[in-house]
Amino acid sequence: MGRYSVFSLMKNALSYHENWQAAWHSPKPKKHYDVIIIGGGGHGLATAYYLAKEHGITNVAVVEKGYLGGGNTARNTTIIRSNYLWDEASQLYELSMKLWEGLSQELNFNVMFSQRGVLNLGHSLQDMRDIARRVNANRLNGIDGEVLGVAEIQKIVPLLNCSPTSRYPVLGASWQPRGGTARHDAVAWGYARAAAAMGVDLIQQCEVSGIRTSAGKVVGVETSQGFIGAPKVGCVVAGNSGVVAAMAGMRLPIESRPLQAMVSEPLKPCLDTVVMSNAVHGYISQSDKGDLVIGAGVDQYNGYGQRGSFHVIEHTMQAICELFPAFSRVRMNRQWGGIVDTCPDACPIVSKTSVQGLFFNCGWGTGGFKATPGSGYVFADTVAHDRPHPLAEAFTIDRFTSGALIDEHGAAGVAH
Amino acid sequence: MLKIHCPYCDEQREEEEFSYSGEAHISRPLDPGALSDADWADYLFFRKNTRGWHHEMWQHSAGCRRYFNVTRHTVTYEIFESYPMGTTPKALPKGDAR
Ligand SMILES: Cc1cc2nc3c(=O)[nH]c(=O)nc-3n(C[C@H](O)[C@H](O)[C@H](O)COP(=O)(O)OP(=O)(O)OC[C@H]3O[C@@H](n4cnc5c(N)ncnc54)[C@H](O)[C@@H]3O)c2cc1C
Ligand SMILES: [Zn+2]
């Protein structure tokens, strides 16, 4: 695989950019692999990459029913932060943050990771107490964070309405300077390209329709391109986790819900950080292209339709206009939904299952994009060694039986 | 936005009047003391999360405040019927929703 660099760019410019190598191949599936990853989203591709890179397991197939990164990876608002409340969660997201910080270099692919900082606004005394508690917890865990007052916030985001007479006045915020955004597609493509270069087969347009087991062990998967054998299968299918679990006769503590987002027409640069508010429920950033990227709340009902109800985005627009009156005239360009796999405690499941060789990595729900590198890292380790990675020990499926839930609802400021 | 029929008010109203309450027909354990941890986990947390026709509970929270069940398709979001608590749903429509 050729390296991307300023020299390769110049060289290819001479041939009018017509001779770039394909970033990966689209092979026919082999009969047998050491590991099959179901789901070619960011998490699945990252898992395949770390299996090859950290564990030398390269006889791996990623089986994707659509195209790479076309699920929630393509649909999210790309907010990255690690300021979660509880030790277990914050350590997992912080691992991810550290991996993000070196990812473009590691993958030789610009994932456009931009540490522009994340503000989580507080609008009530209780919000401010929760923020102080969370920031203190973060700092004890070695994660950057500050509690800001209104004057400091106003300096960072001049357009934000901090008037004391607004309906839900801004009283302060938590500020994580290392937080920010990344380019969603680039993350999937970067992992895909780097994994393929180490020998991983990326098989697109190939839907898994069954999981074959024998004597309590997984032996492979039925797909639209025939049976593919493997002694280990990792399921990383986000919103479709329940569907794939049912193929193995299992249920999960997960419900799939629509989550919506939208982008505006492109504007001149006006917002150079990420602003989130749990109380009025909206979150917003501006992409490098100039569009405002706005995320809504999760719809209340189970749904696989990749669309939600209009009143949900209407509420979000109300919140955004309340926070940024200047945006009230901006027109929205596109709106869409993804299917998020929500867990009762808003934390993921990275786990072995009762079927030997069958693993699940799911439940990242409304906030898993930020976790893409860390999720792949700990899941690859879990699959390779057939035991949870130390940072994933608290996230096994057994916590729903033992009762050791990790309640990150609201504790992390806002759900994304 | 879903349009939901409340079988008690006998009115078709907008989704915003209603609150979703999850999978229907999960009965409360009759003898809670006899339940194992796994049974509790199953009752509290594990769900079918059906892709297709789904029996689910809704509450008419801005209306009569009563709970009832709805059969809805989780891909097309088409609603087949609403029926009062304690009654059995009609046979599911054949095949996929429209
Ligand atoms: C609107 C929205 C906004 C969000 N905002 C944020 C945010 O700001 N920050 C953040 O951290 N997170 C956010 N998230 C959450 C984040 O997008 C997800 O948690 C994360 O992208 C999940 O990645 P994944 O790779 O597991 O899933 P996906 O990208 O969904 O990948 C799963 C893949 O599995 C494939 N698949 C499913 N079933 C099968 C099958 N039977 N056979 C083969 N393949 C199959 C799918 O086609 C899909 O490509 C948001 C989500 C949405 C929808
Ligand atoms: Zn009613």
Coordinates of C-alpha atoms and ligand atoms in Angstrom, one line a residue:
Chain A
M1 CA 0.0 0.0 0.0
G2 CA 1.4 3.4 -1.0
R3 CA 1.9 5.9 1.7
Y4 CA 0.0 9.2 1.6
S5 CA 2.3 12.1 1.9
V6 CA 3.0 15.5 0.3
F7 CA 5.3 13.7 -2.1
S8 CA 2.7 11.2 -3.2
L9 CA 0.3 14.1 -3.7
M10 CA 2.8 15.9 -5.9
K11 CA 3.7 12.8 -7.8
N12 CA 0.1 12.0 -8.5
A13 CA -0.6 15.6 -9.5
L14 CA 1.8 15.1 -12.4
S15 CA -0.5 12.3 -13.7
Y16 CA -3.7 14.3 -13.1
H17 CA -4.6 12.2 -10.0
E18 CA -5.6 9.3 -12.3
N19 CA -3.2 6.7 -11.0
W20 CA -4.0 6.6 -7.3
Q21 CA -4.1 3.1 -5.9
A22 CA -7.5 1.8 -4.6
A23 CA -7.6 2.1 -0.9
W24 CA -8.7 -1.5 -0.4
H25 CA -9.9 -4.4 -2.5
S26 CA -13.3 -6.1 -2.5
P27 CA -12.4 -9.7 -2.4
K28 CA -14.8 -12.7 -2.6
P29 CA -15.1 -14.3 0.8
K30 CA -12.8 -17.2 1.6
K31 CA -14.3 -20.4 3.0
H32 CA -12.8 -19.9 6.4
Y33 CA -11.3 -17.2 8.6
D34 CA -9.8 -17.1 12.1
V35 CA -12.2 -14.3 13.0
I36 CA -15.3 -12.9 11.3
I37 CA -16.4 -9.4 12.3
I38 CA -20.0 -8.7 11.5
G39 CA -20.6 -5.0 10.7
G40 CA -18.3 -2.7 8.8
G41 CA -18.9 0.5 10.8
G42 CA -16.1 2.3 12.5
H43 CA -16.1 0.0 15.5
G44 CA -16.0 -3.2 13.4
L45 CA -13.3 -1.9 11.1
A46 CA -11.3 -0.7 14.1
T47 CA -11.6 -4.1 15.7
A48 CA -10.3 -5.8 12.5
Y49 CA -7.4 -3.3 12.4
Y50 CA -6.3 -3.9 16.0
L51 CA -6.7 -7.7 15.6
A52 CA -4.2 -7.5 12.8
K53 CA -1.9 -4.8 14.3
E54 CA -1.8 -5.7 18.0
H55 CA -2.5 -9.4 17.9
G56 CA -1.1 -10.5 14.6
I57 CA -4.4 -12.0 13.6
T58 CA -4.8 -11.1 9.9
N59 CA -6.9 -13.9 8.6
V60 CA -10.0 -11.8 9.4
A61 CA -13.1 -10.9 7.4
V62 CA -15.3 -7.9 8.0
V63 CA -18.7 -8.7 6.7
E64 CA -20.9 -5.7 5.9
K65 CA -24.5 -5.8 4.6
G66 CA -24.3 -2.4 3.0
Y67 CA -21.2 -0.3 2.4
L68 CA -18.4 0.4 4.8
G69 CA -19.2 3.1 7.4
G70 CA -22.8 3.6 6.0
G71 CA -24.5 3.0 9.4
N72 CA -24.4 5.2 12.4
T73 CA -20.7 5.9 11.6
A74 CA -22.0 8.0 8.6
R75 CA -25.0 9.5 10.5
N76 CA -23.5 10.9 13.7
T77 CA -22.6 14.4 14.8
T78 CA -19.0 13.3 15.5
I79 CA -18.7 14.8 19.0
I80 CA -15.6 13.4 20.8
R81 CA -15.0 13.8 24.6
S82 CA -14.1 11.7 27.5
N83 CA -15.6 13.6 30.4
Y84 CA -17.8 10.7 31.7
L85 CA -18.6 10.5 35.4
W86 CA -17.8 7.0 36.5
D87 CA -14.3 5.6 36.6
E88 CA -15.0 2.6 34.4
A89 CA -16.6 4.7 31.6
S90 CA -14.2 7.6 31.8
Q91 CA -11.2 5.2 31.5
L92 CA -12.7 3.6 28.4
Y93 CA -13.5 6.8 26.7
E94 CA -10.1 8.3 27.7
L95 CA -8.3 5.4 26.1
S96 CA -10.2 6.3 23.0
M97 CA -9.3 10.0 23.3
K98 CA -5.6 9.1 23.6
L99 CA -5.9 6.9 20.5
W100 CA -7.6 9.7 18.6
E101 CA -4.7 12.0 19.4
G102 CA -2.3 9.9 17.3
L103 CA -4.8 8.3 14.9
S104 CA -4.1 10.3 11.7
Q105 CA -0.4 9.5 12.0
E106 CA -1.0 5.9 12.9
L107 CA -3.4 5.2 10.0
N108 CA -1.6 7.5 7.6
F109 CA -5.0 8.9 6.9
N110 CA -6.3 12.3 7.9
V111 CA -9.2 11.7 10.2
M112 CA -9.5 15.5 10.7
F113 CA -9.5 15.1 14.5
S114 CA -10.0 18.6 15.7
Q115 CA -9.6 19.3 19.4
R116 CA -11.7 22.4 19.4
G117 CA -13.1 21.8 22.9
V118 CA -16.5 20.7 24.2
L119 CA -18.7 22.8 26.4
N120 CA -21.5 21.2 28.4
L121 CA -23.8 24.0 29.5
G122 CA -25.6 24.1 32.9
H123 CA -28.9 26.0 33.3
S124 CA -29.8 25.3 36.9
L125 CA -28.2 25.1 40.3
Q126 CA -28.5 21.3 40.1
D127 CA -26.9 21.3 36.6
M128 CA -24.0 23.3 38.1
R129 CA -23.6 20.9 41.0
D130 CA -23.6 17.9 38.7
I131 CA -21.0 19.6 36.4
A132 CA -18.7 20.4 39.4
R133 CA -19.0 16.8 40.5
R134 CA -18.2 15.4 37.1
V135 CA -15.3 17.7 36.4
N136 CA -13.8 16.8 39.8
A137 CA -14.3 13.1 39.0
N138 CA -12.6 13.6 35.6
R139 CA -9.6 15.4 37.1
L140 CA -9.1 12.7 39.7
N141 CA -9.0 10.3 36.7
G142 CA -6.4 12.4 34.9
I143 CA -8.9 13.8 32.4
D144 CA -8.8 17.5 31.5
G145 CA -11.8 19.5 32.5
E146 CA -12.7 22.9 34.0
V147 CA -15.9 24.5 35.3
L148 CA -16.4 27.8 33.5
G149 CA -18.5 30.8 34.5
V150 CA -20.7 32.8 32.1
A151 CA -18.1 35.4 31.3
E152 CA -15.5 32.7 30.3
I153 CA -18.1 30.9 28.2
Q154 CA -19.1 34.1 26.4
K155 CA -15.5 34.7 25.5
I156 CA -15.2 31.2 23.9
V157 CA -18.6 31.4 22.1
P158 CA -19.6 35.1 21.5
L159 CA -22.7 34.1 19.6
L160 CA -24.2 32.1 22.6
N161 CA -27.1 33.8 24.3
C162 CA -26.0 34.1 27.9
S163 CA -28.6 36.7 28.8
P164 CA -29.8 36.2 32.4
T165 CA -33.4 36.9 31.2
S166 CA -33.6 34.0 28.8
R167 CA -36.1 31.2 29.6
Y168 CA -33.3 28.8 30.7
P169 CA -30.3 31.1 31.4
V170 CA -26.8 29.7 31.0
L171 CA -25.2 29.6 34.5
G172 CA -21.9 27.9 33.6
A173 CA -20.4 25.0 31.8
S174 CA -17.9 22.2 31.9
W175 CA -15.1 22.6 29.4
Q176 CA -13.0 19.8 28.0
P177 CA -10.4 21.4 25.8
R178 CA -9.1 18.1 24.4
G179 CA -12.6 17.2 23.2
G180 CA -13.8 18.1 19.7
T181 CA -14.9 16.5 16.4
A182 CA -13.5 14.2 13.7
R183 CA -14.5 13.4 10.1
H184 CA -16.8 10.4 10.4
D185 CA -16.1 8.8 7.0
A186 CA -12.4 9.3 7.3
V187 CA -12.3 7.2 10.4
A188 CA -14.0 4.3 8.8
W189 CA -11.9 4.6 5.6
G190 CA -8.7 5.1 7.5
Y191 CA -9.2 1.9 9.5
A192 CA -10.5 0.0 6.5
R193 CA -7.4 0.9 4.4
A194 CA -5.0 0.1 7.2
A195 CA -6.7 -3.2 8.0
A196 CA -6.9 -4.2 4.3
A197 CA -3.1 -3.5 4.0
M198 CA -2.4 -6.0 6.7
G199 CA -4.5 -8.7 4.9
V200 CA -8.0 -8.2 6.4
D201 CA -10.8 -9.0 3.8
L202 CA -13.5 -6.3 3.6
I203 CA -16.6 -7.9 2.2
Q204 CA -19.4 -5.5 1.4
Q205 CA -22.9 -6.1 0.2
C206 CA -22.9 -9.2 2.2
E207 CA -25.6 -9.6 4.8
V208 CA -25.3 -12.1 7.7
S209 CA -28.6 -14.0 8.0
G210 CA -27.7 -16.7 10.5
I211 CA -25.1 -17.7 13.0
R212 CA -24.2 -21.4 12.8
T213 CA -23.3 -23.1 16.1
S214 CA -22.4 -26.6 17.0
A215 CA -22.3 -28.0 20.6
G216 CA -22.4 -24.6 22.1
K217 CA -19.6 -23.2 19.9
V218 CA -19.8 -20.9 16.9
V219 CA -18.7 -22.4 13.6
G220 CA -19.5 -19.6 11.2
V221 CA -22.1 -17.3 9.6
E222 CA -24.7 -17.7 6.9
T223 CA -24.6 -14.8 4.5
S224 CA -26.0 -13.6 1.3
Q225 CA -22.8 -14.7 -0.3
G226 CA -22.9 -18.2 1.3
F227 CA -21.6 -19.8 4.4
I228 CA -18.4 -18.5 5.9
G229 CA -16.7 -20.5 8.6
A230 CA -14.8 -19.2 11.6
P231 CA -14.2 -20.3 15.2
K232 CA -14.7 -16.7 16.4
V233 CA -17.3 -14.2 15.4
G234 CA -17.5 -10.6 16.7
C235 CA -20.8 -8.8 16.3
V236 CA -20.5 -5.1 15.9
V237 CA -23.8 -4.1 14.3
A238 CA -25.0 -1.3 16.5
G239 CA -28.8 -0.8 15.9
N240 CA -29.1 -4.3 14.6
S241 CA -27.6 -6.0 17.6
G242 CA -30.9 -7.5 18.7
V243 CA -31.5 -8.9 15.2
V244 CA -28.1 -10.6 15.1
A245 CA -28.4 -11.8 18.7
A246 CA -31.7 -13.5 17.8
M247 CA -29.8 -15.4 15.1
A248 CA -27.9 -17.1 18.0
G249 CA -31.1 -17.5 20.0
M250 CA -30.2 -14.8 22.4
R251 CA -31.8 -11.6 23.7
L252 CA -29.9 -8.5 24.8
P253 CA -30.6 -5.7 27.3
I254 CA -30.8 -3.4 24.3
E255 CA -33.5 -1.4 22.5
S256 CA -33.0 0.1 19.1
R257 CA -34.3 3.7 18.7
P258 CA -34.1 6.3 16.0
L259 CA -31.8 9.2 16.7
Q260 CA -31.9 12.2 14.3
A261 CA -29.5 14.9 13.2
M262 CA -29.4 17.6 10.6
V263 CA -27.1 20.1 8.9
S264 CA -27.6 23.6 7.7
E265 CA -26.6 25.4 4.6
P266 CA -22.9 26.2 4.8
L267 CA -22.0 29.5 6.6
K268 CA -18.8 31.5 7.1
P269 CA -16.9 30.2 10.2
C270 CA -18.9 31.3 13.3
L271 CA -18.6 28.5 15.9
D272 CA -15.2 27.1 16.6
T273 CA -16.1 24.7 19.4
V274 CA -18.8 22.2 20.4
V275 CA -21.7 23.4 22.5
M276 CA -24.0 20.9 24.2
S277 CA -26.9 21.4 26.5
N278 CA -28.7 18.7 28.3
A279 CA -31.4 20.8 29.9
V280 CA -32.8 22.4 26.7
H281 CA -31.5 19.4 24.7
G282 CA -29.5 20.4 21.7
Y283 CA -25.9 20.1 20.6
I284 CA -24.2 21.9 17.8
S285 CA -20.8 22.4 16.1
Q286 CA -19.7 23.7 12.7
S287 CA -18.1 21.5 10.2
D288 CA -15.0 22.5 8.2
K289 CA -17.4 22.8 5.2
G290 CA -19.3 25.5 7.1
D291 CA -22.6 23.7 7.9
L292 CA -24.0 23.7 11.4
V293 CA -24.2 20.1 12.6
I294 CA -27.1 19.7 15.0
G295 CA -28.2 16.7 16.9
A296 CA -31.6 15.9 18.3
G297 CA -32.7 13.7 21.2
V298 CA -33.4 10.0 20.8
D299 CA -37.0 9.1 19.7
Q300 CA -39.1 7.5 22.4
Y301 CA -40.1 4.3 20.5
N302 CA -38.2 1.3 19.2
G303 CA -37.5 1.7 15.5
Y304 CA -35.3 0.4 12.7
G305 CA -36.6 2.8 10.1
Q306 CA -33.6 5.2 10.2
R307 CA -36.1 8.1 10.6
G308 CA -37.9 9.5 13.6
S309 CA -40.7 11.9 14.5
F310 CA -40.8 15.5 13.4
H311 CA -41.6 17.0 16.8
V312 CA -38.3 15.7 18.1
I313 CA -36.2 17.8 15.7
E314 CA -38.6 20.6 16.2
H315 CA -37.8 20.7 19.9
T316 CA -34.1 20.6 19.0
M317 CA -34.4 23.6 16.7
Q318 CA -36.2 25.4 19.5
A319 CA -33.3 24.7 21.8
I320 CA -30.7 25.8 19.2
C321 CA -32.6 29.1 18.5
E322 CA -32.9 29.7 22.2
L323 CA -29.1 29.3 22.6
F324 CA -28.1 31.0 19.4
P325 CA -30.8 33.5 18.4
A326 CA -28.5 34.5 15.5
F327 CA -29.1 31.1 13.9
S328 CA -32.8 31.5 13.7
R329 CA -32.7 32.5 10.1
V330 CA -30.4 29.7 9.0
R331 CA -31.9 27.2 6.6
M332 CA -31.5 23.4 7.2
N333 CA -30.2 21.5 4.3
R334 CA -30.6 17.8 5.2
Q335 CA -32.0 15.8 8.1
W336 CA -31.7 12.0 8.8
G337 CA -31.9 9.3 11.4
G338 CA -29.8 6.4 12.6
I339 CA -30.7 3.5 14.7
V340 CA -29.0 3.6 18.1
D341 CA -28.6 0.6 20.3
T342 CA -29.5 1.9 23.8
C343 CA -28.6 0.1 27.0
P344 CA -30.5 0.7 30.3
D345 CA -27.4 2.2 31.8
A346 CA -26.3 4.1 28.7
C347 CA -23.1 2.2 28.7
P348 CA -21.8 -0.3 26.1
I349 CA -21.6 -4.1 26.2
V350 CA -18.2 -5.5 25.2
S351 CA -18.5 -9.1 26.1
K352 CA -18.2 -12.8 25.5
T353 CA -21.5 -14.6 25.4
S354 CA -23.0 -18.0 26.4
V355 CA -22.0 -19.3 23.0
Q356 CA -18.3 -20.1 22.8
G357 CA -16.5 -17.9 20.3
L358 CA -19.3 -15.5 19.9
F359 CA -18.7 -12.0 21.1
F360 CA -20.7 -8.8 21.1
N361 CA -19.6 -5.2 21.0
C362 CA -22.8 -3.0 21.1
G363 CA -24.9 -0.8 23.3
W364 CA -22.8 2.4 22.4
G365 CA -26.2 3.9 21.7
T366 CA -26.2 7.6 21.1
G367 CA -22.6 8.2 21.9
G368 CA -20.2 5.6 20.4
F369 CA -18.5 7.6 17.6
K370 CA -16.1 9.1 20.1
A371 CA -15.3 5.6 21.3
T372 CA -14.5 4.1 17.9
P373 CA -10.7 3.6 18.4
G374 CA -11.0 2.5 22.1
S375 CA -13.9 0.2 21.4
G376 CA -12.0 -1.5 18.5
Y377 CA -8.9 -1.7 20.7
V378 CA -10.5 -3.4 23.7
F379 CA -12.8 -5.6 21.6
A380 CA -9.9 -6.9 19.5
D381 CA -8.0 -7.8 22.7
T382 CA -11.2 -9.5 24.1
V383 CA -11.7 -11.6 21.0
A384 CA -8.0 -12.4 20.6
H385 CA -7.6 -13.7 24.2
D386 CA -11.1 -14.9 24.8
R387 CA -11.4 -12.9 28.0
P388 CA -12.4 -9.3 28.6
H389 CA -9.7 -6.6 28.2
P390 CA -9.0 -5.1 31.7
L391 CA -10.8 -1.9 30.7
A392 CA -13.8 -3.9 29.4
E393 CA -14.2 -6.0 32.4
A394 CA -16.9 -3.8 33.8
F395 CA -18.8 -3.8 30.5
T396 CA -19.6 -7.5 30.2
I397 CA -23.2 -8.6 29.7
D398 CA -23.1 -10.1 33.2
R399 CA -23.5 -6.7 34.8
F400 CA -27.3 -6.9 34.1
T401 CA -27.5 -10.0 36.2
S402 CA -25.1 -8.9 39.0
G403 CA -26.6 -5.4 39.1
A404 CA -23.3 -3.7 38.7
L405 CA -24.7 -1.2 36.2
I406 CA -22.7 1.9 35.3
D407 CA -25.2 4.7 35.2
E408 CA -24.0 7.3 32.8
H409 CA -27.5 8.7 32.1
G410 CA -27.2 12.4 32.3
A411 CA -24.1 12.1 34.4
A412 CA -22.1 12.8 31.3
G413 CA -23.8 16.1 30.6
V414 CA -25.8 15.0 27.5
A415 CA -26.3 11.7 25.8
H416 CA -23.9 12.1 22.9
Chain B
M1 CA -44.9 11.7 14.0
L2 CA -47.0 8.7 14.9
K3 CA -50.8 9.0 15.0
I4 CA -52.0 6.8 17.8
H5 CA -55.5 5.6 18.7
C6 CA -56.3 5.5 22.4
P7 CA -58.8 2.7 23.0
Y8 CA -60.1 4.3 26.1
C9 CA -60.7 7.8 24.8
D10 CA -61.5 6.3 21.4
E11 CA -59.6 9.1 19.8
Q12 CA -56.8 9.2 17.2
R13 CA -54.2 11.7 18.6
E14 CA -50.7 12.9 17.8
E15 CA -47.7 11.1 19.3
E16 CA -46.8 14.0 21.5
E17 CA -49.8 13.2 23.8
F18 CA -48.4 9.7 24.5
S19 CA -45.4 8.2 26.3
Y20 CA -43.8 5.0 25.1
S21 CA -43.4 2.3 27.7
G22 CA -41.6 -0.6 26.0
E23 CA -42.3 -4.2 25.0
A24 CA -45.9 -5.4 26.0
H25 CA -47.0 -8.6 27.6
I26 CA -44.1 -8.9 30.0
S27 CA -45.9 -10.0 33.2
R28 CA -44.7 -9.0 36.6
P29 CA -43.3 -12.0 38.5
L30 CA -45.9 -13.5 40.7
D31 CA -43.5 -14.7 43.3
P32 CA -40.6 -12.2 43.3
G33 CA -38.9 -13.8 46.2
A34 CA -38.4 -17.0 44.3
L35 CA -36.7 -15.3 41.4
S36 CA -33.0 -15.9 40.6
D37 CA -30.7 -13.0 39.6
A38 CA -30.9 -14.3 36.0
D39 CA -34.7 -14.2 36.1
W40 CA -34.6 -10.7 37.4
A41 CA -32.2 -9.6 34.7
D42 CA -34.5 -11.1 32.1
Y43 CA -37.6 -9.4 33.5
L44 CA -36.0 -6.0 34.0
F45 CA -33.6 -5.6 31.1
F46 CA -33.6 -8.2 28.4
R47 CA -35.9 -7.5 25.5
K48 CA -36.9 -9.0 22.1
N49 CA -36.1 -5.6 20.4
T50 CA -38.1 -7.0 17.4
R51 CA -37.4 -5.8 13.9
G52 CA -40.9 -6.1 12.4
W53 CA -44.3 -6.3 14.1
H54 CA -44.0 -5.3 17.8
H55 CA -46.5 -5.4 20.6
E56 CA -45.7 -2.4 22.8
M57 CA -47.2 -0.4 25.7
W58 CA -48.1 3.3 25.4
Q59 CA -49.5 5.6 28.0
H60 CA -51.9 8.4 27.0
S61 CA -50.0 10.7 29.3
A62 CA -51.6 14.0 28.2
G63 CA -55.0 12.5 28.0
C64 CA -56.7 9.8 30.1
R65 CA -53.3 8.8 31.5
R66 CA -54.1 5.1 31.0
Y67 CA -51.8 2.4 29.6
F68 CA -52.8 0.4 26.5
N69 CA -51.0 -1.8 23.9
V70 CA -50.2 -1.1 20.3
T71 CA -49.1 -3.4 17.5
R72 CA -46.7 -1.4 15.4
H73 CA -44.1 -2.3 12.7
T74 CA -40.7 -1.2 13.8
V75 CA -39.4 -0.7 10.3
T76 CA -42.3 1.0 8.5
Y77 CA -43.8 2.4 11.8
E78 CA -47.2 1.4 10.5
I79 CA -49.7 0.8 13.4
F80 CA -52.0 -2.2 13.0
E81 CA -54.1 -1.8 16.1
S82 CA -54.4 -0.4 19.7
Y83 CA -56.0 -2.6 22.3
P84 CA -56.8 -2.2 26.0
M85 CA -54.6 -3.8 28.7
G86 CA -55.5 -7.3 29.5
T87 CA -56.9 -8.2 26.1
T88 CA -55.2 -10.3 23.5
P89 CA -54.0 -8.8 20.2
K90 CA -55.5 -9.8 16.9
A91 CA -53.5 -12.2 14.7
L92 CA -50.6 -10.3 13.2
P93 CA -50.9 -9.2 9.6
K94 CA -49.3 -11.6 7.2
G95 CA -45.9 -10.7 5.8
D96 CA -44.3 -7.3 6.0
A97 CA -46.1 -4.1 6.6
R98 CA -47.0 -1.9 3.7
Ligands
LIG1 C1 -27.9 11.1 14.7 C2 -26.8 10.5 15.5 C3 -25.9 11.3 16.1 C4 -24.9 10.8 16.9 N1 -23.9 11.6 17.5 C5 -22.9 11.1 18.1 C6 -21.9 12.0 18.6 O1 -21.9 13.3 18.4 N2 -20.8 11.5 19.3 C7 -20.7 10.2 19.4 O2 -19.7 9.7 20.1 N3 -21.6 9.3 19.0 C8 -22.7 9.7 18.3 N4 -23.6 8.9 17.8 C9 -23.5 7.4 18.0 C10 -22.5 6.8 17.1 O3 -22.9 7.1 15.7 C11 -22.5 5.3 17.2 O4 -22.4 4.9 18.5 C12 -21.3 4.6 16.5 O5 -21.1 5.3 15.2 C13 -21.5 3.2 16.3 O6 -20.5 2.7 15.4 P1 -20.6 1.2 14.9 O7 -19.5 1.0 14.0 O8 -20.8 0.3 16.0 O9 -22.0 1.2 14.1 P2 -22.4 1.4 12.6 O10 -21.7 2.4 11.9 O11 -23.9 1.5 12.6 O12 -22.0 0.0 12.0 C14 -22.7 -1.2 12.1 C15 -22.7 -1.9 10.8 O13 -23.3 -3.2 10.9 C16 -23.9 -3.4 9.7 N5 -24.8 -4.6 9.8 C17 -26.0 -4.6 10.6 N6 -26.6 -5.8 10.5 C18 -25.8 -6.6 9.7 C19 -25.9 -7.9 9.2 N7 -26.9 -8.7 9.5 N8 -24.9 -8.4 8.4 C20 -23.8 -7.6 8.0 N9 -23.7 -6.3 8.5 C21 -24.7 -5.8 9.3 C22 -24.6 -2.1 9.3 O14 -24.9 -2.1 7.9 C23 -23.6 -1.1 9.7 O15 -22.7 -0.7 8.7 C24 -24.7 9.4 17.0 C25 -25.6 8.5 16.4 C26 -26.6 9.0 15.6 C27 -27.6 8.1 14.9
ZN2 ZN -56.8 8.1 26.4

